[in-house]
Amino acid sequence: MVGKFLNRIQENKFVLWSLILTITVIWGYAWVLMKESLNFMGPFVFSSFRFGIGAVTLLLMVVFLKVGFPSRESWKHLLVVGLLQTAIVFLLVMFALKFVDAGKSSVLLYSMPIWSSILATKFLHEKITPAKLTGLFLGMLGLLAILGGDIWMGQDIGVIFGELLIIIAAISWGISNVYYRLHVQHLSKIQATAFQMLFGAIVILIVTLFMEWGEPIQFNAVSVYYILFTGILASALCFFVWFVIISVVDIVTATLSTLLVPLFGLLFSSFFLNETMSFSMIIGFIFIIFGIAVAQIRKPRRV
């Protein structure tokens, strides 16, 4: 079933780019729901529901597709990936959303390729090309433009703290990418996604029990919609489709396509949440996008 799906995507570019556009729109829109969910429950409670439902959905897909469970030797590595990619990233991001606008948060988190490039040079022994150096420099300028602009304008200390938390989350995501390449890459993509999300959801639940036990939760049609949309669509199905996509296209194309996520995040946040974009934020976003794009440039191979 999966094989036929992969063949169809490889043969039809329209289907491929439709899938890429669909998941980046969903991920961009999810930032609005993540921000709005804080009106109904704590950030950690929401993350527990979201990734709990996402993990269950993926595990059902593992069973339905008859993929099988990973070996026990892989569980410790999946636990590390789940801790870095799901637990730490979204615990920090959801807490930071209490202070930082959704659009700006999406831009800062998707500086992740910058940190991945730095770490890959050290731990995966990838060469630092002039393009990568230039890209990293531009990306850093973008982050400094956003943070520096807020500091210069006397932004509330809570906002600055939240922005730093999101940058730490982006670094954690970058570390998880490198760790995945070193220890988990041999597993089936859906296996790795399902079990890292399961372990990450367990860690989030433990933190939630300690930090938000007894806090009020409002369940209604809106809050349940937020949980189901981000859990089933934005977490489980989109990550599955994403891993299918990177199985049939080169990693450069795949990475560049993720730049659409903060773009949609900014647009949706501006439309639904009436968030405004400062000049320093726009400049920072442009620098980060160009930085990541330039870093992906490769020299043509000599024949």
JSON list of C-alpha atoms in Angstrom, two decimals, residues 33-35 37-38 41-55 86-97 197-208 212 217 223 226-227 230-232 235:
[
{"chain": "A", "resi": 33, "resn": "LEU", "atom": "CA", "xyz": [-4.68, 26.86, 17.39]},
{"chain": "A", "resi": 34, "resn": "MET", "atom": "CA", "xyz": [-1.73, 26.31, 19.72]},
{"chain": "A", "resi": 35, "resn": "LYS", "atom": "CA", "xyz": [-1.89, 29.95, 20.80]},
{"chain": "A", "resi": 37, "resn": "SER", "atom": "CA", "xyz": [-5.72, 26.72, 23.14]},
{"chain": "A", "resi": 38, "resn": "LEU", "atom": "CA", "xyz": [-4.19, 28.62, 26.07]},
{"chain": "A", "resi": 41, "resn": "MET", "atom": "CA", "xyz": [-6.21, 24.95, 29.36]},
{"chain": "A", "resi": 42, "resn": "GLY", "atom": "CA", "xyz": [-2.58, 25.07, 30.39]},
{"chain": "A", "resi": 43, "resn": "PRO", "atom": "CA", "xyz": [0.16, 24.70, 27.76]},
{"chain": "A", "resi": 44, "resn": "PHE", "atom": "CA", "xyz": [1.36, 21.35, 29.11]},
{"chain": "A", "resi": 45, "resn": "VAL", "atom": "CA", "xyz": [-2.15, 19.90, 29.40]},
{"chain": "A", "resi": 46, "resn": "PHE", "atom": "CA", "xyz": [-2.83, 20.81, 25.78]},
{"chain": "A", "resi": 47, "resn": "SER", "atom": "CA", "xyz": [0.46, 19.22, 24.67]},
{"chain": "A", "resi": 48, "resn": "SER", "atom": "CA", "xyz": [-0.40, 16.03, 26.60]},
{"chain": "A", "resi": 49, "resn": "PHE", "atom": "CA", "xyz": [-3.74, 15.72, 24.81]},
{"chain": "A", "resi": 50, "resn": "ARG", "atom": "CA", "xyz": [-2.28, 16.67, 21.44]},
{"chain": "A", "resi": 51, "resn": "PHE", "atom": "CA", "xyz": [0.64, 14.27, 21.37]},
{"chain": "A", "resi": 52, "resn": "GLY", "atom": "CA", "xyz": [-1.20, 11.54, 23.24]},
{"chain": "A", "resi": 53, "resn": "ILE", "atom": "CA", "xyz": [-3.84, 11.49, 20.50]},
{"chain": "A", "resi": 54, "resn": "GLY", "atom": "CA", "xyz": [-1.15, 11.86, 17.83]},
{"chain": "A", "resi": 55, "resn": "ALA", "atom": "CA", "xyz": [0.81, 8.88, 19.20]},
{"chain": "A", "resi": 86, "resn": "THR", "atom": "CA", "xyz": [8.58, 16.14, 20.90]},
{"chain": "A", "resi": 87, "resn": "ALA", "atom": "CA", "xyz": [8.85, 16.73, 24.66]},
{"chain": "A", "resi": 88, "resn": "ILE", "atom": "CA", "xyz": [11.45, 19.49, 24.99]},
{"chain": "A", "resi": 89, "resn": "VAL", "atom": "CA", "xyz": [10.50, 21.30, 21.79]},
{"chain": "A", "resi": 90, "resn": "PHE", "atom": "CA", "xyz": [6.78, 21.54, 22.47]},
{"chain": "A", "resi": 91, "resn": "LEU", "atom": "CA", "xyz": [6.96, 21.97, 26.23]},
{"chain": "A", "resi": 92, "resn": "LEU", "atom": "CA", "xyz": [9.16, 25.02, 25.65]},
{"chain": "A", "resi": 93, "resn": "VAL", "atom": "CA", "xyz": [7.19, 26.31, 22.66]},
{"chain": "A", "resi": 94, "resn": "MET", "atom": "CA", "xyz": [3.77, 25.97, 24.32]},
{"chain": "A", "resi": 95, "resn": "PHE", "atom": "CA", "xyz": [5.01, 27.68, 27.50]},
{"chain": "A", "resi": 96, "resn": "ALA", "atom": "CA", "xyz": [6.62, 30.45, 25.41]},
{"chain": "A", "resi": 97, "resn": "LEU", "atom": "CA", "xyz": [3.34, 31.04, 23.55]},
{"chain": "A", "resi": 197, "resn": "MET", "atom": "CA", "xyz": [6.00, 10.62, 19.67]},
{"chain": "A", "resi": 198, "resn": "LEU", "atom": "CA", "xyz": [4.73, 8.01, 22.16]},
{"chain": "A", "resi": 199, "resn": "PHE", "atom": "CA", "xyz": [7.80, 8.42, 24.40]},
{"chain": "A", "resi": 200, "resn": "GLY", "atom": "CA", "xyz": [7.67, 12.20, 24.02]},
{"chain": "A", "resi": 201, "resn": "ALA", "atom": "CA", "xyz": [3.98, 12.22, 24.98]},
{"chain": "A", "resi": 202, "resn": "ILE", "atom": "CA", "xyz": [4.74, 10.17, 28.11]},
{"chain": "A", "resi": 203, "resn": "VAL", "atom": "CA", "xyz": [7.43, 12.68, 29.18]},
{"chain": "A", "resi": 204, "resn": "ILE", "atom": "CA", "xyz": [5.03, 15.58, 28.52]},
{"chain": "A", "resi": 205, "resn": "LEU", "atom": "CA", "xyz": [2.33, 13.85, 30.60]},
{"chain": "A", "resi": 206, "resn": "ILE", "atom": "CA", "xyz": [4.74, 13.40, 33.53]},
{"chain": "A", "resi": 207, "resn": "VAL", "atom": "CA", "xyz": [5.69, 17.10, 33.40]},
{"chain": "A", "resi": 208, "resn": "THR", "atom": "CA", "xyz": [2.01, 18.03, 33.16]},
{"chain": "A", "resi": 212, "resn": "GLU", "atom": "CA", "xyz": [-0.42, 21.69, 36.03]},
{"chain": "A", "resi": 217, "resn": "ILE", "atom": "CA", "xyz": [-9.63, 22.69, 31.80]},
{"chain": "A", "resi": 223, "resn": "SER", "atom": "CA", "xyz": [-11.10, 23.30, 22.54]},
{"chain": "A", "resi": 226, "resn": "TYR", "atom": "CA", "xyz": [-8.01, 22.41, 18.66]},
{"chain": "A", "resi": 227, "resn": "ILE", "atom": "CA", "xyz": [-6.84, 19.14, 20.25]},
{"chain": "A", "resi": 230, "resn": "THR", "atom": "CA", "xyz": [-3.31, 19.44, 16.06]},
{"chain": "A", "resi": 231, "resn": "GLY", "atom": "CA", "xyz": [-3.15, 15.86, 17.36]},
{"chain": "A", "resi": 232, "resn": "ILE", "atom": "CA", "xyz": [-4.51, 13.90, 14.39]},
{"chain": "A", "resi": 235, "resn": "SER", "atom": "CA", "xyz": [0.99, 15.78, 14.41]}
]
